[in-house]
Amino acid sequence: MATTSMQVIRLYRALLKEGRCMPTKNRRAWIKKKAQIGFKEKKNLTDSEDIDFHIRLAETHLESVKVQSSHLQLYIDDEPRQKGEFLFPMQKARLDEFARQEEERERLKLEAKKLKNAPKFDEDLI
């Protein structure tokens, strides 16, 4: 039971932490309120199957919030900022990772283009 309660607390904190990375105040408030209400409603569950189900559901919600947060940060910004300025550490890390992936894609495109334009060798000549 202690491990389950610790797992639930970790999930709750992780949801709140990820919710703070949402790009708009409304989304941050909605995630916070939804987590508070959801966890308060389920705090009195006693059936282990119900508890496991709701833990898995909360983990799914957490993954969904992570994906939404990282995706929306690229397109929505509540406050005008310069790149990398006044960002939460997780936001900055995600933006840096996205920039690194874009650079890698461009490098691979150039490499593929070079290979495509490279002279072809005839096996008989070798």
mmCIF file with all atom_site columns, C-alpha atoms in Angstrom:
data_model
loop_
_atom_site.group_PDB
_atom_site.id
_atom_site.type_symbol
_atom_site.label_atom_id
_atom_site.label_alt_id
_atom_site.label_comp_id
_atom_site.label_asym_id
_atom_site.label_entity_id
_atom_site.label_seq_id
_atom_site.pdbx_PDB_ins_code
_atom_site.Cartn_x
_atom_site.Cartn_y
_atom_site.Cartn_z
_atom_site.occupancy
_atom_site.B_iso_or_equiv
_atom_site.pdbx_formal_charge
_atom_site.auth_seq_id
_atom_site.auth_comp_id
_atom_site.auth_asym_id
_atom_site.auth_atom_id
_atom_site.pdbx_PDB_model_num
ATOM 1   C CA . MET A 1 1   ? 0.000   0.000  0.000   1.00 0.00 ? 1   MET A CA 1
ATOM 2   C CA . ALA A 1 2   ? 2.850   2.380  0.789   1.00 0.00 ? 2   ALA A CA 1
ATOM 3   C CA . THR A 1 3   ? 4.351   1.951  -2.660  1.00 0.00 ? 3   THR A CA 1
ATOM 4   C CA . THR A 1 4   ? 0.963   2.613  -4.243  1.00 0.00 ? 4   THR A CA 1
ATOM 5   C CA . SER A 1 5   ? 0.456   5.814  -2.281  1.00 0.00 ? 5   SER A CA 1
ATOM 6   C CA . MET A 1 6   ? 3.984   6.948  -3.175  1.00 0.00 ? 6   MET A CA 1
ATOM 7   C CA . GLN A 1 7   ? 3.273   6.154  -6.824  1.00 0.00 ? 7   GLN A CA 1
ATOM 8   C CA . VAL A 1 8   ? 0.059   8.190  -6.688  1.00 0.00 ? 8   VAL A CA 1
ATOM 9   C CA . ILE A 1 9   ? 1.833   11.145 -5.078  1.00 0.00 ? 9   ILE A CA 1
ATOM 10  C CA . ARG A 1 10  ? 4.586   10.993 -7.724  1.00 0.00 ? 10  ARG A CA 1
ATOM 11  C CA . LEU A 1 11  ? 1.966   10.934 -10.481 1.00 0.00 ? 11  LEU A CA 1
ATOM 12  C CA . TYR A 1 12  ? 0.110   13.881 -8.980  1.00 0.00 ? 12  TYR A CA 1
ATOM 13  C CA . ARG A 1 13  ? 3.290   15.935 -8.665  1.00 0.00 ? 13  ARG A CA 1
ATOM 14  C CA . ALA A 1 14  ? 4.389   14.998 -12.178 1.00 0.00 ? 14  ALA A CA 1
ATOM 15  C CA . LEU A 1 15  ? 1.019   16.097 -13.595 1.00 0.00 ? 15  LEU A CA 1
ATOM 16  C CA . LEU A 1 16  ? 1.248   19.426 -11.797 1.00 0.00 ? 16  LEU A CA 1
ATOM 17  C CA . LYS A 1 17  ? 4.849   19.896 -12.923 1.00 0.00 ? 17  LYS A CA 1
ATOM 18  C CA . GLU A 1 18  ? 4.031   19.113 -16.563 1.00 0.00 ? 18  GLU A CA 1
ATOM 19  C CA . GLY A 1 19  ? 0.959   21.315 -16.356 1.00 0.00 ? 19  GLY A CA 1
ATOM 20  C CA . ARG A 1 20  ? 3.184   24.261 -15.472 1.00 0.00 ? 20  ARG A CA 1
ATOM 21  C CA . CYS A 1 21  ? 4.952   23.790 -18.821 1.00 0.00 ? 21  CYS A CA 1
ATOM 22  C CA . MET A 1 22  ? 1.771   24.432 -20.807 1.00 0.00 ? 22  MET A CA 1
ATOM 23  C CA . PRO A 1 23  ? 2.130   27.557 -22.954 1.00 0.00 ? 23  PRO A CA 1
ATOM 24  C CA . THR A 1 24  ? -1.011  29.441 -21.837 1.00 0.00 ? 24  THR A CA 1
ATOM 25  C CA . LYS A 1 25  ? -2.368  30.411 -18.438 1.00 0.00 ? 25  LYS A CA 1
ATOM 26  C CA . ASN A 1 26  ? -5.744  28.834 -19.214 1.00 0.00 ? 26  ASN A CA 1
ATOM 27  C CA . ARG A 1 27  ? -4.173  25.486 -20.060 1.00 0.00 ? 27  ARG A CA 1
ATOM 28  C CA . ARG A 1 28  ? -1.953  25.576 -16.970 1.00 0.00 ? 28  ARG A CA 1
ATOM 29  C CA . ALA A 1 29  ? -4.962  26.333 -14.756 1.00 0.00 ? 29  ALA A CA 1
ATOM 30  C CA . TRP A 1 30  ? -7.087  23.658 -16.438 1.00 0.00 ? 30  TRP A CA 1
ATOM 31  C CA . ILE A 1 31  ? -4.455  20.938 -15.932 1.00 0.00 ? 31  ILE A CA 1
ATOM 32  C CA . LYS A 1 32  ? -3.992  21.935 -12.287 1.00 0.00 ? 32  LYS A CA 1
ATOM 33  C CA . LYS A 1 33  ? -7.737  21.992 -11.577 1.00 0.00 ? 33  LYS A CA 1
ATOM 34  C CA . LYS A 1 34  ? -8.366  18.719 -13.438 1.00 0.00 ? 34  LYS A CA 1
ATOM 35  C CA . ALA A 1 35  ? -5.597  16.971 -11.491 1.00 0.00 ? 35  ALA A CA 1
ATOM 36  C CA . GLN A 1 36  ? -6.828  18.303 -8.152  1.00 0.00 ? 36  GLN A CA 1
ATOM 37  C CA . ILE A 1 37  ? -10.422 17.276 -8.783  1.00 0.00 ? 37  ILE A CA 1
ATOM 38  C CA . GLY A 1 38  ? -9.502  13.872 -10.220 1.00 0.00 ? 38  GLY A CA 1
ATOM 39  C CA . PHE A 1 39  ? -7.208  12.901 -7.371  1.00 0.00 ? 39  PHE A CA 1
ATOM 40  C CA . LYS A 1 40  ? -9.614  14.174 -4.684  1.00 0.00 ? 40  LYS A CA 1
ATOM 41  C CA . GLU A 1 41  ? -12.480 12.169 -6.172  1.00 0.00 ? 41  GLU A CA 1
ATOM 42  C CA . LYS A 1 42  ? -10.420 8.974  -6.227  1.00 0.00 ? 42  LYS A CA 1
ATOM 43  C CA . LYS A 1 43  ? -8.639  9.273  -2.866  1.00 0.00 ? 43  LYS A CA 1
ATOM 44  C CA . ASN A 1 44  ? -11.098 6.975  -1.084  1.00 0.00 ? 44  ASN A CA 1
ATOM 45  C CA . LEU A 1 45  ? -10.831 4.027  -3.492  1.00 0.00 ? 45  LEU A CA 1
ATOM 46  C CA . THR A 1 46  ? -10.158 0.714  -1.779  1.00 0.00 ? 46  THR A CA 1
ATOM 47  C CA . ASP A 1 47  ? -10.454 -1.904 -4.522  1.00 0.00 ? 47  ASP A CA 1
ATOM 48  C CA . SER A 1 48  ? -6.950  -2.709 -5.795  1.00 0.00 ? 48  SER A CA 1
ATOM 49  C CA . GLU A 1 49  ? -8.173  -3.238 -9.372  1.00 0.00 ? 49  GLU A CA 1
ATOM 50  C CA . ASP A 1 50  ? -9.848  0.189  -9.384  1.00 0.00 ? 50  ASP A CA 1
ATOM 51  C CA . ILE A 1 51  ? -6.730  1.779  -7.937  1.00 0.00 ? 51  ILE A CA 1
ATOM 52  C CA . ASP A 1 52  ? -4.497  0.126  -10.556 1.00 0.00 ? 52  ASP A CA 1
ATOM 53  C CA . PHE A 1 53  ? -6.867  1.187  -13.334 1.00 0.00 ? 53  PHE A CA 1
ATOM 54  C CA . HIS A 1 54  ? -6.892  4.814  -12.198 1.00 0.00 ? 54  HIS A CA 1
ATOM 55  C CA . ILE A 1 55  ? -3.102  4.822  -11.782 1.00 0.00 ? 55  ILE A CA 1
ATOM 56  C CA . ARG A 1 56  ? -2.716  3.608  -15.383 1.00 0.00 ? 56  ARG A CA 1
ATOM 57  C CA . LEU A 1 57  ? -5.270  6.210  -16.483 1.00 0.00 ? 57  LEU A CA 1
ATOM 58  C CA . ALA A 1 58  ? -3.336  8.965  -14.691 1.00 0.00 ? 58  ALA A CA 1
ATOM 59  C CA . GLU A 1 59  ? -0.100  7.771  -16.335 1.00 0.00 ? 59  GLU A CA 1
ATOM 60  C CA . THR A 1 60  ? -1.827  8.003  -19.705 1.00 0.00 ? 60  THR A CA 1
ATOM 61  C CA . HIS A 1 61  ? -3.035  11.514 -18.893 1.00 0.00 ? 61  HIS A CA 1
ATOM 62  C CA . LEU A 1 62  ? 0.500   12.460 -17.859 1.00 0.00 ? 62  LEU A CA 1
ATOM 63  C CA . GLU A 1 63  ? 1.923   11.258 -21.178 1.00 0.00 ? 63  GLU A CA 1
ATOM 64  C CA . SER A 1 64  ? -0.813  13.144 -23.009 1.00 0.00 ? 64  SER A CA 1
ATOM 65  C CA . VAL A 1 65  ? -0.022  16.355 -21.127 1.00 0.00 ? 65  VAL A CA 1
ATOM 66  C CA . LYS A 1 66  ? 3.691   15.931 -21.933 1.00 0.00 ? 66  LYS A CA 1
ATOM 67  C CA . VAL A 1 67  ? 2.974   15.535 -25.639 1.00 0.00 ? 67  VAL A CA 1
ATOM 68  C CA . GLN A 1 68  ? 0.504   18.437 -25.724 1.00 0.00 ? 68  GLN A CA 1
ATOM 69  C CA . SER A 1 69  ? 2.838   20.675 -23.790 1.00 0.00 ? 69  SER A CA 1
ATOM 70  C CA . SER A 1 70  ? 5.845   20.048 -26.032 1.00 0.00 ? 70  SER A CA 1
ATOM 71  C CA . HIS A 1 71  ? 3.771   20.333 -29.201 1.00 0.00 ? 71  HIS A CA 1
ATOM 72  C CA . LEU A 1 72  ? 1.855   23.458 -28.223 1.00 0.00 ? 72  LEU A CA 1
ATOM 73  C CA . GLN A 1 73  ? 4.980   25.271 -27.049 1.00 0.00 ? 73  GLN A CA 1
ATOM 74  C CA . LEU A 1 74  ? 6.120   25.341 -30.644 1.00 0.00 ? 74  LEU A CA 1
ATOM 75  C CA . TYR A 1 75  ? 2.986   27.104 -31.864 1.00 0.00 ? 75  TYR A CA 1
ATOM 76  C CA . ILE A 1 76  ? 1.391   28.934 -28.931 1.00 0.00 ? 76  ILE A CA 1
ATOM 77  C CA . ASP A 1 77  ? 3.014   31.385 -26.593 1.00 0.00 ? 77  ASP A CA 1
ATOM 78  C CA . ASP A 1 78  ? 1.081   33.214 -23.905 1.00 0.00 ? 78  ASP A CA 1
ATOM 79  C CA . GLU A 1 79  ? 3.682   35.939 -23.550 1.00 0.00 ? 79  GLU A CA 1
ATOM 80  C CA . PRO A 1 80  ? 5.991   37.285 -26.233 1.00 0.00 ? 80  PRO A CA 1
ATOM 81  C CA . ARG A 1 81  ? 9.542   36.077 -25.568 1.00 0.00 ? 81  ARG A CA 1
ATOM 82  C CA . GLN A 1 82  ? 12.802  35.741 -27.317 1.00 0.00 ? 82  GLN A CA 1
ATOM 83  C CA . LYS A 1 83  ? 13.918  32.188 -27.940 1.00 0.00 ? 83  LYS A CA 1
ATOM 84  C CA . GLY A 1 84  ? 15.185  30.609 -24.735 1.00 0.00 ? 84  GLY A CA 1
ATOM 85  C CA . GLU A 1 85  ? 14.308  33.558 -22.516 1.00 0.00 ? 85  GLU A CA 1
ATOM 86  C CA . PHE A 1 86  ? 12.200  33.119 -19.335 1.00 0.00 ? 86  PHE A CA 1
ATOM 87  C CA . LEU A 1 87  ? 11.532  29.448 -20.021 1.00 0.00 ? 87  LEU A CA 1
ATOM 88  C CA . PHE A 1 88  ? 11.071  26.669 -17.529 1.00 0.00 ? 88  PHE A CA 1
ATOM 89  C CA . PRO A 1 89  ? 14.040  24.292 -17.689 1.00 0.00 ? 89  PRO A CA 1
ATOM 90  C CA . MET A 1 90  ? 11.895  21.569 -19.255 1.00 0.00 ? 90  MET A CA 1
ATOM 91  C CA . GLN A 1 91  ? 10.665  23.955 -21.949 1.00 0.00 ? 91  GLN A CA 1
ATOM 92  C CA . LYS A 1 92  ? 14.205  25.022 -22.781 1.00 0.00 ? 92  LYS A CA 1
ATOM 93  C CA . ALA A 1 93  ? 15.379  21.416 -22.921 1.00 0.00 ? 93  ALA A CA 1
ATOM 94  C CA . ARG A 1 94  ? 12.556  20.513 -25.284 1.00 0.00 ? 94  ARG A CA 1
ATOM 95  C CA . LEU A 1 95  ? 13.260  23.479 -27.547 1.00 0.00 ? 95  LEU A CA 1
ATOM 96  C CA . ASP A 1 96  ? 16.955  22.601 -27.597 1.00 0.00 ? 96  ASP A CA 1
ATOM 97  C CA . GLU A 1 97  ? 16.137  18.971 -28.417 1.00 0.00 ? 97  GLU A CA 1
ATOM 98  C CA . PHE A 1 98  ? 13.794  20.066 -31.211 1.00 0.00 ? 98  PHE A CA 1
ATOM 99  C CA . ALA A 1 99  ? 16.492  22.347 -32.661 1.00 0.00 ? 99  ALA A CA 1
ATOM 100 C CA . ARG A 1 100 ? 19.037  19.507 -32.471 1.00 0.00 ? 100 ARG A CA 1
ATOM 101 C CA . GLN A 1 101 ? 16.649  17.167 -34.293 1.00 0.00 ? 101 GLN A CA 1
ATOM 102 C CA . GLU A 1 102 ? 16.048  19.770 -37.010 1.00 0.00 ? 102 GLU A CA 1
ATOM 103 C CA . GLU A 1 103 ? 19.805  20.211 -37.507 1.00 0.00 ? 103 GLU A CA 1
ATOM 104 C CA . GLU A 1 104 ? 20.233  16.442 -37.747 1.00 0.00 ? 104 GLU A CA 1
ATOM 105 C CA . ARG A 1 105 ? 17.449  16.222 -40.362 1.00 0.00 ? 105 ARG A CA 1
ATOM 106 C CA . GLU A 1 106 ? 19.084  18.943 -42.441 1.00 0.00 ? 106 GLU A CA 1
ATOM 107 C CA . ARG A 1 107 ? 22.476  17.226 -42.185 1.00 0.00 ? 107 ARG A CA 1
ATOM 108 C CA . LEU A 1 108 ? 20.974  13.916 -43.321 1.00 0.00 ? 108 LEU A CA 1
ATOM 109 C CA . LYS A 1 109 ? 19.194  15.615 -46.236 1.00 0.00 ? 109 LYS A CA 1
ATOM 110 C CA . LEU A 1 110 ? 22.460  17.164 -47.414 1.00 0.00 ? 110 LEU A CA 1
ATOM 111 C CA . GLU A 1 111 ? 24.264  13.851 -47.049 1.00 0.00 ? 111 GLU A CA 1
ATOM 112 C CA . ALA A 1 112 ? 21.586  12.054 -49.057 1.00 0.00 ? 112 ALA A CA 1
ATOM 113 C CA . LYS A 1 113 ? 21.767  14.730 -51.743 1.00 0.00 ? 113 LYS A CA 1
ATOM 114 C CA . LYS A 1 114 ? 25.557  14.337 -51.979 1.00 0.00 ? 114 LYS A CA 1
ATOM 115 C CA . LEU A 1 115 ? 25.215  10.575 -52.297 1.00 0.00 ? 115 LEU A CA 1
ATOM 116 C CA . LYS A 1 116 ? 22.569  10.963 -54.972 1.00 0.00 ? 116 LYS A CA 1
ATOM 117 C CA . ASN A 1 117 ? 24.813  13.285 -57.015 1.00 0.00 ? 117 ASN A CA 1
ATOM 118 C CA . ALA A 1 118 ? 27.991  11.247 -56.486 1.00 0.00 ? 118 ALA A CA 1
ATOM 119 C CA . PRO A 1 119 ? 29.501  9.660  -59.600 1.00 0.00 ? 119 PRO A CA 1
ATOM 120 C CA . LYS A 1 120 ? 28.507  6.054  -60.123 1.00 0.00 ? 120 LYS A CA 1
ATOM 121 C CA . PHE A 1 121 ? 31.252  3.454  -60.484 1.00 0.00 ? 121 PHE A CA 1
ATOM 122 C CA . ASP A 1 122 ? 31.023  0.543  -62.829 1.00 0.00 ? 122 ASP A CA 1
ATOM 123 C CA . GLU A 1 123 ? 31.834  -2.759 -61.092 1.00 0.00 ? 123 GLU A CA 1
ATOM 124 C CA . ASP A 1 124 ? 33.522  -4.080 -64.227 1.00 0.00 ? 124 ASP A CA 1
ATOM 125 C CA . LEU A 1 125 ? 36.160  -1.362 -64.083 1.00 0.00 ? 125 LEU A CA 1
ATOM 126 C CA . ILE A 1 126 ? 37.258  -2.212 -60.589 1.00 0.00 ? 126 ILE A CA 1
#
